[in-house]
Coordinates of C-alpha atoms in Angstrom, one line a residue:
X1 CA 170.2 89.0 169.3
X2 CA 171.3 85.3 168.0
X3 CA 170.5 83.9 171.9
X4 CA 167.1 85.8 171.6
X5 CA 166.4 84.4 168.1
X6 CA 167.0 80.9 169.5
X7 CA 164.8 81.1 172.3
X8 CA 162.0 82.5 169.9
X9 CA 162.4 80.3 167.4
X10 CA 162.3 76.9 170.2
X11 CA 159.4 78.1 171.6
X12 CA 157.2 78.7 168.6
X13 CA 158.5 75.0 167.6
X14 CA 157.6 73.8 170.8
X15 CA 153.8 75.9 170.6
X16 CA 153.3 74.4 166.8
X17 CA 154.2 70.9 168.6
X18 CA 151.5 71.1 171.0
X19 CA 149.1 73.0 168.6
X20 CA 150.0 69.8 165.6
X21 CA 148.9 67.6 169.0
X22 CA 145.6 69.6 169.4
X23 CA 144.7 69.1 165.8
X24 CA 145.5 65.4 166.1
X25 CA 143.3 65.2 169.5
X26 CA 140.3 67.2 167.4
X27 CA 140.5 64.7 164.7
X28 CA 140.2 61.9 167.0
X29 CA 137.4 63.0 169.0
X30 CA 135.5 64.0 165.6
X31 CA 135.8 60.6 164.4
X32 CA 134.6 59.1 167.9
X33 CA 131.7 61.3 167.9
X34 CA 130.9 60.7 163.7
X35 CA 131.2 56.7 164.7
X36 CA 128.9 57.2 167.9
X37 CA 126.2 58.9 166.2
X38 CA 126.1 56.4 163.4
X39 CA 125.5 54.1 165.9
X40 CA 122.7 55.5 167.2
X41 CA 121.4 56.5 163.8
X42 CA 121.6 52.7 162.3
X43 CA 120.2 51.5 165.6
X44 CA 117.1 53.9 164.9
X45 CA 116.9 52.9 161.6
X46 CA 116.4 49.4 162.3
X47 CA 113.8 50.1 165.3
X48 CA 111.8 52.3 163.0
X49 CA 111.5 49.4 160.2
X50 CA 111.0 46.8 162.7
X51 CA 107.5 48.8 164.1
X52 CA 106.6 49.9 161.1
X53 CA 106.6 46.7 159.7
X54 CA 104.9 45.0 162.8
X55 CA 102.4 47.5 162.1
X56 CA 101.6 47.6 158.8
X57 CA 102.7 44.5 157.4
X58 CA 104.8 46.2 154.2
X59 CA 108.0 44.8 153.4
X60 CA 109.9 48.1 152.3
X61 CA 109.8 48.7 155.9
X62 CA 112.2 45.5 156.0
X63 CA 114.7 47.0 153.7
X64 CA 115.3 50.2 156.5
X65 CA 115.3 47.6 159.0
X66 CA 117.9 45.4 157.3
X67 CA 119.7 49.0 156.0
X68 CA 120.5 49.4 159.7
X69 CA 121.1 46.1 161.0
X70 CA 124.1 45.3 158.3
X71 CA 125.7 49.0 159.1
X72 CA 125.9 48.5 162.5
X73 CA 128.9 45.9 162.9
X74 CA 130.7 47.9 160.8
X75 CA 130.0 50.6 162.9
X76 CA 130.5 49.0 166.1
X77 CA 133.9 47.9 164.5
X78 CA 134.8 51.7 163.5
X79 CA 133.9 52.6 167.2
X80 CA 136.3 50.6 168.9
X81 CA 138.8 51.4 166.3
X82 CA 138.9 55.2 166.8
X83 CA 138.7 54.7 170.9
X84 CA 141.8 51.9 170.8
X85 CA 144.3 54.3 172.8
X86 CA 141.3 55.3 175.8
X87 CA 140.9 52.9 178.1
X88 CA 137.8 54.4 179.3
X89 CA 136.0 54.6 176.0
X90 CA 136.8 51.3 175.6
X91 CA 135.2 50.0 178.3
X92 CA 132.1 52.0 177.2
X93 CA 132.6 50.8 173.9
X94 CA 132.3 47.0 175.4
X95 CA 129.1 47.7 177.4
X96 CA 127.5 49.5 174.3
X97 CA 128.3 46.5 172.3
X98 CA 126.3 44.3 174.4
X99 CA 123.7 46.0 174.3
X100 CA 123.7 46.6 170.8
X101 CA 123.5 42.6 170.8
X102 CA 120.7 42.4 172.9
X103 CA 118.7 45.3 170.9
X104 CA 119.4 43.8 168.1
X105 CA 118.7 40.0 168.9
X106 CA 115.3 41.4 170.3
X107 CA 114.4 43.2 167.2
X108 CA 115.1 39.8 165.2
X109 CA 112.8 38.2 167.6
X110 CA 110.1 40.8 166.9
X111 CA 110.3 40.4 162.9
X112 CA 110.9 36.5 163.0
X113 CA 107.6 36.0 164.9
X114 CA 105.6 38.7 162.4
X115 CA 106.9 37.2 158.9
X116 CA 105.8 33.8 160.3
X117 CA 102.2 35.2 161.2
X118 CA 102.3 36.0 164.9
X119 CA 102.4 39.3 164.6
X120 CA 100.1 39.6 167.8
X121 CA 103.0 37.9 169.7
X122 CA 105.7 40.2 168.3
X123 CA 103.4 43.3 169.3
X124 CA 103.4 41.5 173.0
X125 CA 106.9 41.4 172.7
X126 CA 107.3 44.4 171.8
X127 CA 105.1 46.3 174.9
X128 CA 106.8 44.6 177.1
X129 CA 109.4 47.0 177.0
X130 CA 112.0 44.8 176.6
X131 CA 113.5 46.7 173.6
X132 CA 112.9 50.3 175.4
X133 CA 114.8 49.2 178.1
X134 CA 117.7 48.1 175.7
X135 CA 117.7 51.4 173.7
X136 CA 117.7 53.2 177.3
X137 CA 121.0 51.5 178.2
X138 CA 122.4 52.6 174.4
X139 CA 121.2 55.9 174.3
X140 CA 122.7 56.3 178.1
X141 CA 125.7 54.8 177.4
X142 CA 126.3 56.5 173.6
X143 CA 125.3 59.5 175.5
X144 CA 128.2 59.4 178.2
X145 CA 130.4 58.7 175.7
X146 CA 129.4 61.5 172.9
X147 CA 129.9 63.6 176.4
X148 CA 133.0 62.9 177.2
X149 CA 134.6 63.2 173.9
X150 CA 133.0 66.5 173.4
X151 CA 134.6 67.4 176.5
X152 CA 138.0 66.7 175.4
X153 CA 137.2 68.3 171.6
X154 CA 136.3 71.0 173.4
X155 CA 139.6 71.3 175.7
X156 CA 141.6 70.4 172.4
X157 CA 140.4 73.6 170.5
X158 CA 140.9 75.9 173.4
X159 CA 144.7 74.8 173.9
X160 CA 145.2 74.8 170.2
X161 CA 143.6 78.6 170.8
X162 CA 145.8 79.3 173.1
X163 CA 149.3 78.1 172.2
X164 CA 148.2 79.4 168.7
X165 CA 148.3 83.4 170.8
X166 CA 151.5 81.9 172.4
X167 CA 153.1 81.3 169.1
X168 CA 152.2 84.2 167.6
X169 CA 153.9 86.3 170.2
X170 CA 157.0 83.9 169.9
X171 CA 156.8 84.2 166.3
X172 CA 156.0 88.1 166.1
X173 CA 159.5 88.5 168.3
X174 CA 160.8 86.1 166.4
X175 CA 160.0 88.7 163.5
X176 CA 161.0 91.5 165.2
X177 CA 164.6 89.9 165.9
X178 CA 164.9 88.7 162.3
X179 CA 164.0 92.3 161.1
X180 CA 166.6 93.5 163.2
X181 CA 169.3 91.4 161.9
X182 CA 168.8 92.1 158.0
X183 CA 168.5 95.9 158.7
X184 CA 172.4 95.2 160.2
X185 CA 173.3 93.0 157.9
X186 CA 171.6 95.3 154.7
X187 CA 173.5 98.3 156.3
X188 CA 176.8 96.6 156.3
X189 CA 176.7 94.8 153.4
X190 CA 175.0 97.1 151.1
X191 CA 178.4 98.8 149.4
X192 CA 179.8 95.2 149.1
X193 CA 176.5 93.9 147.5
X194 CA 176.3 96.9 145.0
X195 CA 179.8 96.1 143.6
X196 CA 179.1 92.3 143.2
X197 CA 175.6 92.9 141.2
X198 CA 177.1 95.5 139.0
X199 CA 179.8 93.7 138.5
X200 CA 177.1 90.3 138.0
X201 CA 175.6 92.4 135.1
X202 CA 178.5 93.3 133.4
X203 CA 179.1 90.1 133.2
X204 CA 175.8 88.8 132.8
X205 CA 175.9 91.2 129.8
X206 CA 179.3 90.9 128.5
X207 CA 178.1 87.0 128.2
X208 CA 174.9 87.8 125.6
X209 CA 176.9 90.8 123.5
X210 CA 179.5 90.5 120.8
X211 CA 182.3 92.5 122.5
X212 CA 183.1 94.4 118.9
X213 CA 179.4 95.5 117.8
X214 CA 177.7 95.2 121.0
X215 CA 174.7 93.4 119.3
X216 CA 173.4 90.1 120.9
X217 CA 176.0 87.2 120.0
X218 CA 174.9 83.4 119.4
X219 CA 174.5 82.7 123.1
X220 CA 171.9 85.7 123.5
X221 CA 170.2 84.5 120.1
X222 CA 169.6 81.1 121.1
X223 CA 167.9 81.9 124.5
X224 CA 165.8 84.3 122.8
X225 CA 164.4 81.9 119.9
X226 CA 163.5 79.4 122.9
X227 CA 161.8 81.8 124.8
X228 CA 160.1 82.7 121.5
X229 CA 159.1 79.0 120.8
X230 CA 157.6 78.1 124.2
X231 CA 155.4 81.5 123.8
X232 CA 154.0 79.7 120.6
X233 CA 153.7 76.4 121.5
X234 CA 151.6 77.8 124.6
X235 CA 149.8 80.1 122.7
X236 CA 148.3 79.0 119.2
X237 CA 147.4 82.3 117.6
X238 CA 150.6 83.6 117.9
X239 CA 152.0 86.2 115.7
X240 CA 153.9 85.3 112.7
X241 CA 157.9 85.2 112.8
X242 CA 160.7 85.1 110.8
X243 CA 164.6 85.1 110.6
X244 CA 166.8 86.7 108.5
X245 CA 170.3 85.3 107.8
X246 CA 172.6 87.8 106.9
X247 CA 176.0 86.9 105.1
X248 CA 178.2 89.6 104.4
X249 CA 179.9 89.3 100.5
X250 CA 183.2 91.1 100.0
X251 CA 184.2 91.5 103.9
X252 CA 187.2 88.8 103.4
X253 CA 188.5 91.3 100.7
X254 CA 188.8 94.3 103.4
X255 CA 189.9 92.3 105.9
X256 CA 192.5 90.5 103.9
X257 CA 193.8 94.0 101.9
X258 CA 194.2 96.4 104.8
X259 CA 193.9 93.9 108.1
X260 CA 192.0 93.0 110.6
X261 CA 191.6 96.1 112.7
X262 CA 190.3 97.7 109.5
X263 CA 188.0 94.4 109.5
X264 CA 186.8 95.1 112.9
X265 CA 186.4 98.8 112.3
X266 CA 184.1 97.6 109.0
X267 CA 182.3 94.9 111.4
X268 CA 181.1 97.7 113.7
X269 CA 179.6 100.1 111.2
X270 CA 178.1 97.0 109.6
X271 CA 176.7 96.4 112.9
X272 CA 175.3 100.6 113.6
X273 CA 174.0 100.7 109.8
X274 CA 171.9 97.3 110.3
X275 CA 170.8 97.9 113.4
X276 CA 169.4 101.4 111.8
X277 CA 167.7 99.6 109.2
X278 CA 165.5 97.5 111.5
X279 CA 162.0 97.9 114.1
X280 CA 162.8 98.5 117.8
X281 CA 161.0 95.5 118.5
X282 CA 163.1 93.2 115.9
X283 CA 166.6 91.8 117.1
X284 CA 169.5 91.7 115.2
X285 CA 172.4 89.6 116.9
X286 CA 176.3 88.8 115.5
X287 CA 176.3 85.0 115.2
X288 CA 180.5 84.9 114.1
X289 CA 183.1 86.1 111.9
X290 CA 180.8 88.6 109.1
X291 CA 177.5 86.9 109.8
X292 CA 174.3 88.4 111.4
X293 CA 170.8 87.4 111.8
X294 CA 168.0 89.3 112.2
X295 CA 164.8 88.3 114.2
X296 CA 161.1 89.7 112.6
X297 CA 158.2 88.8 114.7
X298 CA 154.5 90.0 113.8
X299 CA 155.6 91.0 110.0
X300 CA 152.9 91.8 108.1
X301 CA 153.5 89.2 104.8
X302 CA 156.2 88.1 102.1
X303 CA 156.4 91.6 100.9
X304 CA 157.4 93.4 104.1
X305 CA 160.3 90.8 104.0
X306 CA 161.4 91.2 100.8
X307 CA 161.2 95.5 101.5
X308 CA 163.1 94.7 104.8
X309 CA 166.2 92.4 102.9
X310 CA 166.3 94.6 100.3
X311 CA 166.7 97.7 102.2
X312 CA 169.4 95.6 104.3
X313 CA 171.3 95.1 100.9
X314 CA 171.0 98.5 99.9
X315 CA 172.8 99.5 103.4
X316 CA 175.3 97.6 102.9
X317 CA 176.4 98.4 99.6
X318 CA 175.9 102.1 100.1
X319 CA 179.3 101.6 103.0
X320 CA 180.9 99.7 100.2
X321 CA 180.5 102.9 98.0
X322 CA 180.9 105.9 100.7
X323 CA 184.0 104.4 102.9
X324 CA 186.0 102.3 100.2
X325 CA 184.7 104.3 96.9
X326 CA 184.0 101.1 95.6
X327 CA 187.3 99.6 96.1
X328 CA 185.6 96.6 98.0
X329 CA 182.1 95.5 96.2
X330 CA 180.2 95.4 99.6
X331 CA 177.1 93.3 99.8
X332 CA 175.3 91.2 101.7
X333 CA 173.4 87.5 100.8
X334 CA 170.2 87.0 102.6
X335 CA 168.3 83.9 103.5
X336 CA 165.0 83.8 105.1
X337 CA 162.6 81.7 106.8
X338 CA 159.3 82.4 108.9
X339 CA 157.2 80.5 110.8
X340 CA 154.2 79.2 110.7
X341 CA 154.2 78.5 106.8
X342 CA 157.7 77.7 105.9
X343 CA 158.9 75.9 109.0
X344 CA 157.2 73.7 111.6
X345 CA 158.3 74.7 114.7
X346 CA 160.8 77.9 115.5
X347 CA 163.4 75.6 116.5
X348 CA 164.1 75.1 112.2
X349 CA 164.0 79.2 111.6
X350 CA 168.0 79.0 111.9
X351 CA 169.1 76.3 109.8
X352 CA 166.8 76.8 107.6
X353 CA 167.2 80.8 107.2
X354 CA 171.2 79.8 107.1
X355 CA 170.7 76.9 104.4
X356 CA 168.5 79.8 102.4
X357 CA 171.6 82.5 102.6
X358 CA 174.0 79.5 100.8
X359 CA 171.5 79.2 98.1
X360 CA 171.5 83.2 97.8
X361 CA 175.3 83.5 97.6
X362 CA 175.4 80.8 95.3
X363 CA 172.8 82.7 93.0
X364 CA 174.9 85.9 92.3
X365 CA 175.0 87.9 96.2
X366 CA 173.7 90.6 97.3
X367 CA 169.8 89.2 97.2
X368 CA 167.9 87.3 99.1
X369 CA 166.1 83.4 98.9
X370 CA 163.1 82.3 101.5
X371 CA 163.7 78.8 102.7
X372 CA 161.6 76.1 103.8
X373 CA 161.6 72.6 105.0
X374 CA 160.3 70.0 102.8
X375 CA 156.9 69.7 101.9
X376 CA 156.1 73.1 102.8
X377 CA 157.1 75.1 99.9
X378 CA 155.2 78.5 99.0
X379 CA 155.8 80.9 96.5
X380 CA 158.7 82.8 96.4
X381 CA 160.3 79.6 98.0
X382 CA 163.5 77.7 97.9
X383 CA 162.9 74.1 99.0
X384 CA 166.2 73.1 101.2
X385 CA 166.9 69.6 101.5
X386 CA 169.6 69.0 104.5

């Protein structure tokens, strides 16, 4: 199977080798042709001012005659530019050169001799059949070449036909062999694979979760406020947001009088009871030691927050009162911040939300304080300077 996969893949290489050589053979006969029918087209154009000058006398015929006779070395030029590598065509290229010359030179003659008032003698000239006889050997000689290079466009496109049907038969056993080898591989692999991704998660979660609550931890919290910020900063009208910092007030009592696995025992109904008192769609994440956060998006206004911090005191007083029988005065100091009116960007919601839960503990506990930057105080506001 790995010898056949060789041999497939070499000779579909090979195929896209020639078939890249076709393309480059097509280009180069396209430009020959575009080059040699400008030629002829700029050549026309100055034969069909020069007459139609001779015979009316009206100058704007001049202008097409000039139009041609300026395009044409630049023409000629392209011409034997595109045919450098064809011996052949440059030959023909040389002959159709010279008599370019010679058209042109007689067409000069024929305008020369009109704008200086022998028109009669540049008519003379002119059925003499000198300049037919010119534009015979161009038209003959553009003519064998066009020919011959659509000859070899031709040729080009059928190989390129072909060796594209031959590497399409390399490359669909190519396929075929590849297809065989994941099967084999999936098959014998697959047992090994399923312990490695479950065991990828686990970590992948034990990495975003507090071990002892099982909410999001710091890590998680961060990722998810910079997701949130590029989705506003890409989209304008996004919903409002805000961020709750939760402090618990009288947890170092607990912990301190009967221990820390009491402590840890406390942290995790903390954790249940908060999580109970918020929207599926809000997150609520253990930052450290007795500190949460909350994350509101689309709240409705001020009022809704104050309900939600309020009802997240209450909670946690109400476990202060049932477990310790108010042993331990269980609270918790809130500090929020939301975004667009309070902060500028979502990047401030944390330190200012965190700076707002100080100025709440310092006030008594157990309530709450909105937060804002500088300049962009509100009602209901607490200006932080940090």
């Amino acid at each position: 199977m790995a010898v056949g996969l060789i041999v497939a893949a070499a000779l579909f290489l090979y195929e896209a080798r020639k078939i890249v050589d076709d393309g480059l053979r097509d280009e180069e006969a396209f430009a020959v042709l575009g080059a040699a029918n400008r030629l002829l087209h700029d050549l026309e154009n100055a034969e069909t001012g020069q007459r139609g000058y001779l015979l009316t006398g009206d100058e704007r015929y001049l202008d097409i005659y000039r139009s041609g006779i300026e395009d044409l070395d630049d023409t000629v030029l392209l011409l034997q530019r595109v045919v450098t590598n064809d011996d052949k065509s440059v030959e023909t290229v040389r002959r159709i050169e010279h008599a370019k010359t010679t058209k042109v030179s007689e067409l000069a003659r024929t305008v020369e001799l009109a704008r200086s008032g022998n028109r009669d003698a540049a008519i003379a000239l002119v059925q003499t059949n000198e300049g037919e006889r010119y534009m015979t050997t161009l038209r003959t000689e553009l003519g064998d070449l066009l020919s011959d290079w659509r000859a070899r466009r031709a040729a080009a496109v059928r190989d390129a036909h072909d060796r594209l049907l031959y590497g399409t038969v390399a490359l669909a056993v190519l396929a075929v062999l590849i297809c065989g080898l994941l099967i084999y591989t999936l098959f014998v692999q697959r047992r090994a694979f399923g312990k490695i991704s479950a065991h990828s998660k686990a970590l992948d979660r034990a990495a975003a979760h507090d071990p002892l609550t099982g909410l999001p931890n710091r890590r998680r919290l961060l990722a998810a406020l910079d997701e949130l910020a590029q989705s506003r900063t890409t989209a304008p009208d996004a919903e409002r947001l805000a961020l709750l910092y939760l402090d618990i007030d009288g947890f170092k009592g607990v912990n301190d009088a009967l221990g820390h696995s009491a402590g840890d025992s406390l942290l995790r109904r903390l954790g249940e009871t908060l999580r109970t008192a918020t929207r599926a769609q809000d997150m609520l994440a253990r930052v450290g030691g007795d500190e949460f956060v909350l994350i509101v998006p689309g709240y409705a206004d001020d009022a809704q927050l104050r309900e939600q911090a309020g009802r997240l005191i209450e909670r946690v007083q109400q476990i202060g009162l049932r477990d310790y029988g108010g042993r331990f005065p269980l609270g918790v100091s809130v500090g929020i911040a939301t975004w667009p009116d309070r902060v500028d960007a979502v990047e401030q919601l944390l330190d200012v939300a965190d700076a707002a839960m100080y100025t709440a503990k310092q006030a008594g506990r157990s309530t709450y304080r909105f937060g804002a930057r500088p300049g962009r105080q509100q009602g209901n506001v607490v200006t932080l300077p940090r």
